[in-house]
Short mmCIF file of C-alpha atoms in Angstrom, two decimals:
data_model
loop_
_atom_site.label_atom_id
_atom_site.label_comp_id
_atom_site.label_asym_id
_atom_site.label_seq_id
_atom_site.Cartn_x
_atom_site.Cartn_y
_atom_site.Cartn_z
CA VAL A 201 -11.91 2.80 0.43
CA THR A 202 -12.93 -0.49 2.01
CA ILE A 203 -10.40 -2.56 3.93
CA LEU A 204 -11.03 -6.26 3.49
CA VAL A 205 -10.05 -8.46 6.43
CA CYS A 206 -9.97 -12.23 6.81
CA ARG A 207 -11.38 -13.25 10.19
CA ASP A 208 -8.92 -16.17 10.31
CA ASN A 209 -6.01 -13.70 10.07
CA ASP A 210 -5.59 -13.24 13.84
CA GLY A 211 -5.30 -9.59 14.85
CA ALA A 212 -5.99 -8.18 11.38
CA TRP A 213 -9.37 -6.69 12.28
CA SER A 214 -7.85 -4.77 15.19
CA VAL A 215 -5.12 -3.35 12.95
CA ALA A 216 -7.73 -2.39 10.35
CA GLU A 217 -9.58 -0.45 13.05
CA GLU A 218 -6.35 1.38 13.92
CA VAL A 219 -5.91 2.31 10.26
CA GLN A 220 -9.52 3.47 10.14
CA GLU A 221 -8.98 5.69 13.18
CA ALA A 222 -5.74 7.08 11.74
CA ALA A 223 -7.67 8.07 8.61
CA LYS A 224 -10.20 9.97 10.71
CA THR A 225 -7.81 11.76 13.04
CA GLY A 226 -4.67 12.25 10.97
CA ARG A 227 -3.92 14.55 8.06
CA ALA A 228 -2.30 11.84 5.92
CA LEU A 229 -5.54 10.99 4.14
CA ALA A 230 -6.27 12.40 0.70
CA PRO A 231 -9.63 12.04 -1.11
CA LYS A 232 -8.02 9.37 -3.31
CA VAL A 233 -8.26 6.96 -0.39
CA ALA A 234 -11.69 7.68 0.91
CA LYS A 235 -14.39 10.21 0.25
CA ASP A 236 -14.99 12.48 3.25
CA GLY A 237 -12.37 10.56 5.23
CA VAL A 238 -14.48 7.40 5.45
CA VAL A 239 -12.67 4.07 5.60
CA ALA A 240 -14.91 1.02 5.89
CA ILE A 241 -13.98 -2.48 7.04
CA ARG A 242 -15.57 -5.66 5.68
CA GLU A 243 -15.02 -9.37 6.02
CA ALA A 244 -13.07 -10.45 2.97
CA ASP A 245 -14.85 -13.77 2.48
CA ASP A 246 -18.28 -12.20 2.03
CA ALA A 247 -17.04 -9.12 0.18
CA LEU A 248 -15.05 -10.98 -2.51
CA GLU A 249 -18.13 -12.95 -3.51
CA ASN A 250 -20.19 -9.82 -4.18
CA LEU A 251 -17.73 -7.14 -5.27
CA VAL A 252 -18.69 -5.01 -8.26
CA ASP A 253 -15.96 -2.36 -8.13
CA ASP A 254 -12.57 -3.73 -7.05
CA SER A 255 -10.72 -0.42 -7.37
CA ARG A 256 -11.69 0.92 -3.94
CA HIS A 257 -10.89 -2.21 -1.96
CA VAL A 258 -7.67 -3.25 -0.24
CA LEU A 259 -6.96 -6.54 1.50
CA LEU A 260 -5.07 -6.05 4.75
CA LEU A 261 -2.73 -8.93 5.55
CA TYR A 262 -1.46 -8.84 9.15
CA MET A 263 1.82 -10.74 9.24
CA THR A 264 2.69 -12.56 12.46
CA ASP A 265 4.23 -15.93 13.27
CA ARG A 266 0.67 -17.38 13.15
CA LEU A 267 -0.22 -15.99 9.73
CA TRP A 268 -0.47 -19.15 7.62
CA TYR A 269 -1.52 -21.56 10.37
CA ASP A 270 -5.31 -21.23 10.14
CA GLN A 271 -6.92 -24.65 9.99
CA ASP A 272 -8.46 -24.76 6.53
CA GLY A 273 -6.13 -22.39 4.63
CA THR A 274 -8.73 -19.62 4.37
CA VAL A 275 -6.16 -16.81 4.57
CA ALA A 276 -4.14 -18.15 1.63
CA ARG A 277 -7.30 -18.75 -0.40
CA LEU A 278 -8.54 -15.19 0.13
CA VAL A 279 -5.15 -13.65 -0.65
CA GLN A 280 -5.04 -15.62 -3.89
CA ALA A 281 -8.61 -14.62 -4.77
CA ALA A 282 -7.87 -10.94 -4.10
CA MET A 283 -4.73 -11.02 -6.25
CA ASP A 284 -6.70 -12.70 -9.04
CA ARG A 285 -8.98 -9.65 -8.98
CA LYS A 286 -6.01 -7.22 -8.93
CA ILE A 287 -6.94 -5.99 -5.45
CA THR A 288 -4.06 -4.32 -3.60
CA ILE A 289 -2.60 -6.37 -0.75
CA ALA A 290 -1.43 -4.17 2.14
CA MET A 291 1.00 -6.36 4.09
CA VAL A 292 1.54 -5.17 7.66
CA HIS A 293 4.43 -6.91 9.42
CA GLU A 294 4.17 -7.00 13.22
CA GLN A 295 7.47 -6.14 14.97
CA THR A 296 6.58 -6.74 18.64
CA PRO A 297 7.61 -10.30 19.67
CA ASN A 298 4.87 -10.81 22.29
CA LEU A 299 2.27 -9.92 19.62
CA GLY A 300 3.62 -12.50 17.20
CA GLY A 301 6.39 -10.44 15.64
CA CYS A 302 9.02 -12.50 13.83
CA PRO A 303 11.83 -12.00 11.29
CA PHE A 304 10.54 -11.65 7.74
CA SER A 305 12.68 -14.63 6.71
CA THR A 306 10.32 -16.81 8.77
CA PHE A 307 7.69 -16.53 6.04
CA PHE A 308 10.03 -18.21 3.56
CA GLN A 309 10.79 -21.17 5.83
CA GLY A 310 7.95 -23.45 4.85
CA GLN A 311 5.15 -21.24 6.17
CA THR A 312 3.86 -19.50 3.07
CA PRO A 313 1.96 -21.67 0.53
CA GLN A 314 4.15 -22.24 -2.51
CA VAL A 315 1.48 -21.01 -4.91
CA LEU A 316 1.78 -17.51 -3.41
CA LEU A 317 5.56 -17.48 -3.68
CA GLN A 318 5.60 -18.25 -7.38
CA PRO A 319 4.42 -16.27 -10.43
CA PRO A 320 1.93 -14.92 -11.21
CA TYR A 321 1.38 -14.13 -7.51
CA SER A 322 4.90 -13.59 -6.07
CA LEU A 323 3.31 -12.10 -2.96
CA TYR A 324 6.53 -10.92 -1.33
CA ASN A 325 7.68 -8.91 -4.33
CA ALA A 326 5.71 -6.06 -2.74
CA LEU A 327 7.06 -4.35 0.35
CA ALA A 328 5.59 -5.17 3.75
CA ILE A 329 5.05 -2.26 6.14
CA PRO A 330 6.63 -2.80 9.59
CA LEU A 331 4.22 -2.16 12.45
CA TYR A 332 6.02 -0.99 15.58
CA GLY A 333 4.76 -1.02 19.15
CA SER A 334 5.72 2.41 20.50
CA PRO A 335 2.98 5.01 19.96
CA GLU A 336 5.10 7.47 17.97
CA HIS A 337 6.47 4.77 15.64
CA ARG A 338 3.09 3.09 15.32
CA LYS A 339 1.56 6.36 14.13
CA VAL A 340 4.14 6.51 11.33
CA SER A 341 3.48 2.86 10.44
CA LEU A 342 -0.26 3.50 10.14
CA ARG A 343 0.40 6.47 7.86
CA HIS A 344 2.48 4.21 5.62
CA VAL A 345 -0.38 1.71 5.52
CA LEU A 346 -2.71 4.50 4.37
CA ARG A 347 -0.25 5.52 1.68
CA ARG A 348 0.00 1.90 0.55
CA MET A 349 -3.77 2.15 0.05
CA GLY A 350 -3.28 5.21 -2.16
CA ALA A 351 -3.24 8.11 0.28
CA ALA A 352 -1.18 11.27 -0.16
CA PRO A 353 -0.44 13.84 2.53
CA CYS A 354 -3.07 16.59 2.57
CA ASP A 355 -0.55 18.95 4.18
CA ALA A 356 2.34 18.11 1.88
CA GLY A 357 2.59 21.73 0.77
CA LEU A 358 4.06 23.47 -2.24
CA LEU A 359 7.34 21.52 -2.33
CA TRP A 360 5.54 18.18 -2.64
CA ARG A 361 3.32 19.48 -5.44
CA LYS A 362 6.32 20.97 -7.26
CA GLN A 363 8.09 17.63 -7.06
CA LYS A 364 5.08 15.88 -8.62
CA GLN A 365 5.00 18.49 -11.40
CA LEU A 366 8.72 18.07 -12.04
CA LEU A 367 8.35 14.30 -12.35
CA HIS A 368 5.51 14.83 -14.81
CA PHE A 369 7.57 17.27 -16.91
CA MET A 370 10.44 14.78 -16.98
CA SER A 371 8.16 12.02 -18.24
CA VAL A 372 6.79 14.37 -20.94
CA ALA A 373 10.32 15.27 -21.99
CA ARG A 374 11.20 11.61 -22.43
CA LEU A 375 8.13 11.09 -24.62
CA VAL A 376 9.05 14.15 -26.71
CA ARG A 377 12.54 12.82 -27.37
CA ARG A 378 11.13 9.53 -28.57
CA ARG A 379 8.66 11.13 -31.00
CA PRO A 380 10.09 11.58 -34.52
CA LEU A 381 10.56 15.17 -35.69
CA GLN A 382 8.05 16.48 -38.19
CA GLN A 383 9.25 17.97 -41.46
CA GLY A 384 10.93 21.35 -40.87
CA GLU A 385 10.70 21.01 -37.10
CA SER A 386 13.65 21.45 -34.79
CA ARG A 387 14.05 19.64 -31.49
CA ASP A 388 13.91 22.99 -29.62
CA SER A 389 10.61 24.03 -31.18
CA GLN A 390 9.19 20.57 -30.48
CA SER A 391 10.19 20.84 -26.81
CA ARG A 392 8.76 24.37 -26.48
CA ARG A 393 5.43 23.31 -27.98
CA SER A 394 5.25 20.31 -25.63
CA TRP A 395 6.13 22.50 -22.65
CA ASN A 396 3.40 24.98 -23.56
CA ARG A 397 0.89 22.21 -24.02
CA TYR A 398 1.63 20.32 -20.83
CA GLY A 399 2.93 23.14 -18.63
CA GLN A 400 -0.32 25.09 -18.83
CA SER A 401 -2.26 21.95 -17.93
CA ASP A 402 -0.09 21.42 -14.87
CA ARG A 403 -0.42 25.05 -13.78
CA ASP A 404 -4.19 24.77 -14.02
CA SER A 405 -4.04 21.50 -12.12
CA GLY A 406 -1.84 23.08 -9.46
CA ARG A 407 -4.30 25.94 -8.96
CA GLN A 408 -7.18 23.48 -8.64
CA SER A 409 -5.25 21.40 -6.09
CA TRP A 410 -4.39 24.51 -4.07
CA ASN A 411 -7.98 25.72 -4.09
CA ARG A 412 -9.25 22.29 -3.07
CA TYR A 413 -6.68 21.17 -0.50
CA GLY A 414 -4.39 24.05 0.36
CA GLN A 415 -6.83 26.51 1.89
#
């Protein structure tokens, strides 16, 4: 994945480097986020002009009390451009006061450009990730940033995979209930056939995931 950073977003590049390092050293990174654990950082202004594949890019927005005060409104323009291209915005909210930390309500008090508060953008409908100062809490914050970018724990283990399978089975069951019964078919036989069809697929998928990540 490539983290896009606006140079006028003070402190954002430094945070992106912390995220990059967390991806290299931690075990929170799954291949969904970056092949071979590689997270790249690029300047958003240049990258947005030449992007071909938007799916592997994330714009990191570092939220401090200085966020929207750049001179020519570059930060707001790049956020809007990224959202127009359906690029994920990873909002990281600084919590340390001497680093520019401020209450989240501050961003609604005339700071944020109105265009980003209103549909179709509604920037703050997504959750911002709090970034804490103490090393142990900061490590957790950086993991949450990675997950916002699409990461999943590599060491989540059997329970996590079983939970994902259960959620999938539940979604299949809902679809089965909505499908009309065929002539001469009972609801039980319909459910069993769907279970056989999708359950085997999930068992195969589980074995592949174990072979790939669990060993």
